[in-house]
């Protein structure tokens, strides 16, 4: 072995240099030295239209266009670009000049109101209608019926009331944060989770709109979820605000 090393030391040295240079090149190409870890937080788009891109620069393709006052989750920063997630769960980047970080995240985390503040006794007539319609759709697709989880039910009602009282329409609540934060803050454990929201004059109309949307329909007809909580609250703007939470345990 010693003789092999001595005879081939030049080749070994050359290979070592190539490895070092390759690692250095990749580190430079990926901009690792520019990445800055941030405490995850919310941001608000502060310009009329903003391209959400696939990478940190204007030469990267646009994934989608964000609009003013859209909320995004901020994960970190590369140079002058935030790494963000929008409400459709798309991940991309946006220039820091056009995203204003907000301290509303603190309100969501520190909010002390719990699900105990909402009645858990029975489903309303509207909620029962929605559950029956959704379980009928699942039955058509040979899926087991959703079971009502009392804790999920209360979180859904809390979110529906928040949507109406604070006059917004978004998966990210300025009061409670994301659906996942609401579940976590109310001690609800899960393997997978998601949320559908709708504004519609009727329950059947809301369900139709969900079934005509690939992402919403996927939640309703997913085998990954077996428990649900749903809420229907009267709304001046929409007629009814509907929230459905999905959880797989």
Short mmCIF file of C-alpha atoms in Angstrom, two decimals:
data_model
loop_
_atom_site.label_atom_id
_atom_site.label_comp_id
_atom_site.label_asym_id
_atom_site.label_seq_id
_atom_site.Cartn_x
_atom_site.Cartn_y
_atom_site.Cartn_z
CA UNK A 1 0.00 0.00 0.00
CA UNK A 2 2.87 2.36 0.90
CA UNK A 3 4.60 1.62 -2.41
CA UNK A 4 1.35 2.28 -4.28
CA UNK A 5 0.97 5.69 -2.61
CA UNK A 6 4.57 6.65 -3.36
CA UNK A 7 4.31 5.58 -6.99
CA UNK A 8 1.01 7.33 -7.53
CA UNK A 9 1.32 10.35 -5.24
CA UNK A 10 1.16 12.78 -8.17
CA UNK A 11 -2.10 11.25 -9.42
CA UNK A 12 -3.56 11.22 -5.87
CA UNK A 13 -2.55 14.87 -5.37
CA UNK A 14 -4.11 15.82 -8.72
CA UNK A 15 -7.39 14.07 -7.87
CA UNK A 16 -7.48 15.82 -4.47
CA UNK A 17 -7.05 19.22 -6.11
CA UNK A 18 -9.85 18.47 -8.60
CA UNK A 19 -12.21 17.48 -5.75
CA UNK A 20 -11.44 20.68 -3.80
CA UNK A 21 -11.95 22.85 -6.87
CA UNK A 22 -15.21 21.06 -7.74
CA UNK A 23 -16.64 21.57 -4.25
CA UNK A 24 -15.58 25.22 -4.30
CA UNK A 25 -17.15 25.74 -7.72
CA UNK A 26 -20.47 24.23 -6.67
CA UNK A 27 -20.49 26.29 -3.47
CA UNK A 28 -19.95 29.43 -5.53
CA UNK A 29 -22.52 28.48 -8.17
CA UNK A 30 -25.19 27.76 -5.60
CA UNK A 31 -24.45 30.98 -3.73
CA UNK A 32 -24.19 29.25 -0.37
CA UNK A 33 -22.23 32.12 1.08
CA UNK A 34 -25.14 34.49 0.34
CA UNK A 35 -27.87 32.46 2.08
CA UNK A 36 -29.20 34.01 5.27
CA UNK A 37 -31.38 32.00 7.64
CA UNK A 38 -34.36 33.96 8.95
CA UNK A 39 -36.91 33.21 11.64
CA UNK A 40 -39.92 32.16 9.58
CA UNK A 41 -42.38 35.02 9.34
CA UNK A 42 -45.09 36.57 7.25
CA UNK A 43 -44.66 39.19 4.57
CA UNK A 44 -47.07 41.33 2.55
CA UNK A 45 -46.64 42.23 -1.12
CA UNK A 46 -46.29 46.03 -1.31
CA UNK A 47 -46.46 46.53 -5.09
CA UNK A 48 -49.37 46.12 -7.50
CA UNK A 49 -47.93 43.05 -9.25
CA UNK A 50 -44.90 40.95 -8.33
CA UNK A 51 -43.33 38.03 -10.18
CA UNK A 52 -42.62 35.03 -7.96
CA UNK A 53 -39.58 33.44 -9.61
CA UNK A 54 -37.82 30.07 -9.68
CA UNK A 55 -34.52 31.53 -8.52
CA UNK A 56 -32.78 34.54 -7.00
CA UNK A 57 -32.64 36.90 -9.99
CA UNK A 58 -34.68 38.49 -12.75
CA UNK A 59 -33.27 36.01 -15.27
CA UNK A 60 -35.21 33.15 -13.66
CA UNK A 61 -38.67 32.21 -14.91
CA UNK A 62 -41.82 33.48 -13.23
CA UNK A 63 -43.88 30.85 -11.38
CA UNK A 64 -46.86 33.09 -10.79
CA UNK A 65 -47.79 36.74 -10.25
CA UNK A 66 -48.52 37.97 -6.74
CA UNK A 67 -50.79 40.95 -6.14
CA UNK A 68 -50.64 43.80 -3.66
CA UNK A 69 -51.52 42.83 -0.07
CA UNK A 70 -51.06 39.09 -0.75
CA UNK A 71 -49.55 37.31 2.24
CA UNK A 72 -46.48 35.09 1.84
CA UNK A 73 -44.41 32.99 4.20
CA UNK A 74 -40.72 34.03 4.32
CA UNK A 75 -38.22 31.20 4.92
CA UNK A 76 -34.89 32.89 4.31
CA UNK A 77 -32.90 35.20 2.07
CA UNK A 78 -30.37 34.77 -0.75
CA UNK A 79 -28.69 38.09 -1.43
CA UNK A 80 -31.50 40.55 -2.18
CA UNK A 81 -34.15 37.85 -2.66
CA UNK A 82 -36.56 36.28 -0.18
CA UNK A 83 -37.39 32.57 -0.38
CA UNK A 84 -41.18 32.54 -0.04
CA UNK A 85 -44.29 30.37 -0.09
CA UNK A 86 -47.61 31.71 -1.36
CA UNK A 87 -51.14 30.67 -0.37
CA UNK A 88 -51.21 28.07 -3.15
CA UNK A 89 -48.23 26.36 -1.49
CA UNK A 90 -45.90 27.32 -4.34
CA UNK A 91 -42.27 27.93 -3.35
CA UNK A 92 -40.19 30.58 -5.08
CA UNK A 93 -38.37 33.88 -4.66
CA UNK A 94 -39.21 37.59 -4.74
CA UNK A 95 -37.06 40.69 -4.41
CA UNK A 96 -36.92 42.01 -0.85
CA UNK A 97 -37.90 45.54 -1.98
CA UNK A 98 -41.40 44.31 -2.82
CA UNK A 99 -42.15 42.21 0.29
CA UNK A 100 -42.77 43.98 3.60
CA UNK A 101 -42.18 41.71 6.61
CA UNK A 102 -44.98 41.96 9.16
CA UNK A 103 -45.10 41.24 12.88
CA UNK A 104 -48.58 39.70 12.55
CA UNK A 105 -46.83 36.34 12.92
CA UNK A 106 -46.26 37.22 16.57
CA UNK A 107 -49.95 37.79 17.05
CA UNK A 108 -50.70 34.41 15.51
CA UNK A 109 -48.27 32.57 17.76
CA UNK A 110 -49.02 34.44 20.96
CA UNK A 111 -52.80 34.48 20.59
CA UNK A 112 -54.22 32.79 23.68
CA UNK A 113 -57.77 32.17 22.46
CA UNK A 114 -58.39 28.43 22.21
CA UNK A 115 -60.99 26.20 20.70
CA UNK A 116 -62.79 26.08 24.05
CA UNK A 117 -64.33 29.47 23.19
CA UNK A 118 -66.46 27.87 20.45
CA UNK A 119 -69.44 25.63 21.01
CA UNK A 120 -68.80 21.98 20.13
CA UNK A 121 -72.21 20.44 20.78
CA UNK A 122 -73.71 19.75 17.33
CA UNK A 123 -73.36 20.41 13.63
CA UNK A 124 -75.63 23.13 12.32
CA UNK A 125 -78.09 22.33 9.53
CA UNK A 126 -75.73 23.87 6.96
CA UNK A 127 -72.71 22.01 8.32
CA UNK A 128 -74.60 18.71 8.33
CA UNK A 129 -75.71 19.31 4.72
CA UNK A 130 -72.13 19.97 3.65
CA UNK A 131 -70.81 16.88 5.41
CA UNK A 132 -73.47 14.67 3.79
CA UNK A 133 -72.78 16.06 0.32
CA UNK A 134 -69.03 15.61 0.67
CA UNK A 135 -69.33 12.07 2.02
CA UNK A 136 -71.67 11.25 -0.87
CA UNK A 137 -68.94 12.37 -3.29
CA UNK A 138 -66.42 10.20 -1.46
CA UNK A 139 -68.76 7.22 -1.61
CA UNK A 140 -69.07 7.67 -5.41
CA UNK A 141 -65.30 7.34 -5.57
CA UNK A 142 -65.14 4.29 -3.29
CA UNK A 143 -63.65 6.27 -0.42
CA UNK A 144 -64.56 5.97 3.25
CA UNK A 145 -66.68 8.73 4.79
CA UNK A 146 -65.03 11.54 6.72
CA UNK A 147 -65.43 11.37 10.48
CA UNK A 148 -66.06 14.58 12.39
CA UNK A 149 -63.27 15.44 14.82
CA UNK A 150 -64.62 17.69 17.56
CA UNK A 151 -61.38 19.63 17.96
CA UNK A 152 -61.09 20.15 14.19
CA UNK A 153 -64.72 21.26 14.13
CA UNK A 154 -64.00 23.97 16.66
CA UNK A 155 -60.92 25.22 14.83
CA UNK A 156 -62.91 25.40 11.58
CA UNK A 157 -65.58 27.49 13.32
CA UNK A 158 -62.92 29.73 14.81
CA UNK A 159 -61.42 30.30 11.35
CA UNK A 160 -64.82 30.91 9.71
CA UNK A 161 -65.74 33.50 12.32
CA UNK A 162 -62.35 35.17 11.87
CA UNK A 163 -62.85 35.38 8.08
CA UNK A 164 -66.19 37.13 8.53
CA UNK A 165 -65.30 39.39 11.46
CA UNK A 166 -62.01 40.59 9.96
CA UNK A 167 -63.35 40.78 6.38
CA UNK A 168 -60.62 38.88 4.53
CA UNK A 169 -60.48 35.76 2.35
CA UNK A 170 -57.24 33.86 2.76
CA UNK A 171 -55.78 30.65 4.13
CA UNK A 172 -53.46 32.78 6.27
CA UNK A 173 -55.28 34.49 9.13
CA UNK A 174 -53.89 37.80 10.41
CA UNK A 175 -55.12 36.63 13.82
CA UNK A 176 -54.16 32.95 13.97
CA UNK A 177 -51.63 32.39 11.17
CA UNK A 178 -51.74 29.39 8.84
CA UNK A 179 -54.11 26.41 9.24
CA UNK A 180 -51.12 24.37 10.42
CA UNK A 181 -50.34 26.91 13.13
CA UNK A 182 -53.98 26.87 14.25
CA UNK A 183 -53.87 23.08 14.54
CA UNK A 184 -50.57 23.15 16.39
CA UNK A 185 -51.63 25.94 18.75
CA UNK A 186 -54.76 23.97 19.63
CA UNK A 187 -52.79 20.78 20.33
CA UNK A 188 -54.17 18.81 17.36
CA UNK A 189 -51.77 16.14 16.12
CA UNK A 190 -51.79 14.92 12.52
CA UNK A 191 -49.75 13.24 9.81
CA UNK A 192 -51.19 15.29 6.95
CA UNK A 193 -53.51 18.30 6.90
CA UNK A 194 -55.10 20.81 4.54
CA UNK A 195 -57.88 23.40 4.33
CA UNK A 196 -60.61 24.44 1.88
CA UNK A 197 -62.38 27.79 2.13
CA UNK A 198 -65.25 29.16 0.06
CA UNK A 199 -67.63 32.11 -0.13
CA UNK A 200 -70.98 31.24 -1.70
CA UNK A 201 -74.72 31.87 -1.20
CA UNK A 202 -75.42 28.12 -0.94
CA UNK A 203 -73.79 24.94 0.38
CA UNK A 204 -74.25 23.12 -2.92
CA UNK A 205 -72.76 26.08 -4.81
CA UNK A 206 -69.70 26.06 -2.55
CA UNK A 207 -69.21 22.33 -3.07
CA UNK A 208 -69.56 22.72 -6.85
CA UNK A 209 -66.84 25.40 -6.85
CA UNK A 210 -64.55 23.12 -4.86
CA UNK A 211 -65.16 20.16 -7.15
CA UNK A 212 -64.36 22.36 -10.18
CA UNK A 213 -60.98 23.23 -8.66
CA UNK A 214 -58.28 20.55 -8.87
CA UNK A 215 -56.60 21.44 -5.58
CA UNK A 216 -59.86 21.65 -3.60
CA UNK A 217 -61.26 18.50 -5.18
CA UNK A 218 -58.04 16.68 -4.35
CA UNK A 219 -58.55 17.45 -0.65
CA UNK A 220 -62.16 16.23 -0.71
CA UNK A 221 -61.34 12.98 -2.52
CA UNK A 222 -58.01 12.24 -0.89
CA UNK A 223 -57.28 8.93 0.81
CA UNK A 224 -54.72 10.72 2.96
CA UNK A 225 -57.42 12.31 5.13
CA UNK A 226 -59.89 10.51 7.37
CA UNK A 227 -61.05 13.23 9.78
CA UNK A 228 -62.65 16.60 9.09
CA UNK A 229 -64.03 19.68 10.76
CA UNK A 230 -66.25 22.09 8.88
CA UNK A 231 -67.98 25.37 9.58
CA UNK A 232 -70.56 27.55 7.84
CA UNK A 233 -71.05 31.17 8.94
CA UNK A 234 -73.37 33.77 7.43
CA UNK A 235 -71.54 36.51 5.52
CA UNK A 236 -72.76 39.84 4.16
CA UNK A 237 -70.15 39.75 1.40
CA UNK A 238 -70.66 36.14 0.19
CA UNK A 239 -73.88 34.88 1.72
CA UNK A 240 -72.00 32.12 3.50
CA UNK A 241 -68.37 31.56 4.44
CA UNK A 242 -67.42 27.89 4.47
CA UNK A 243 -64.28 26.38 6.01
CA UNK A 244 -63.32 22.71 5.91
CA UNK A 245 -60.23 21.28 7.60
CA UNK A 246 -58.82 17.89 6.61
CA UNK A 247 -56.56 15.74 8.75
CA UNK A 248 -54.96 12.36 8.34
CA UNK A 249 -54.10 10.53 11.55
#
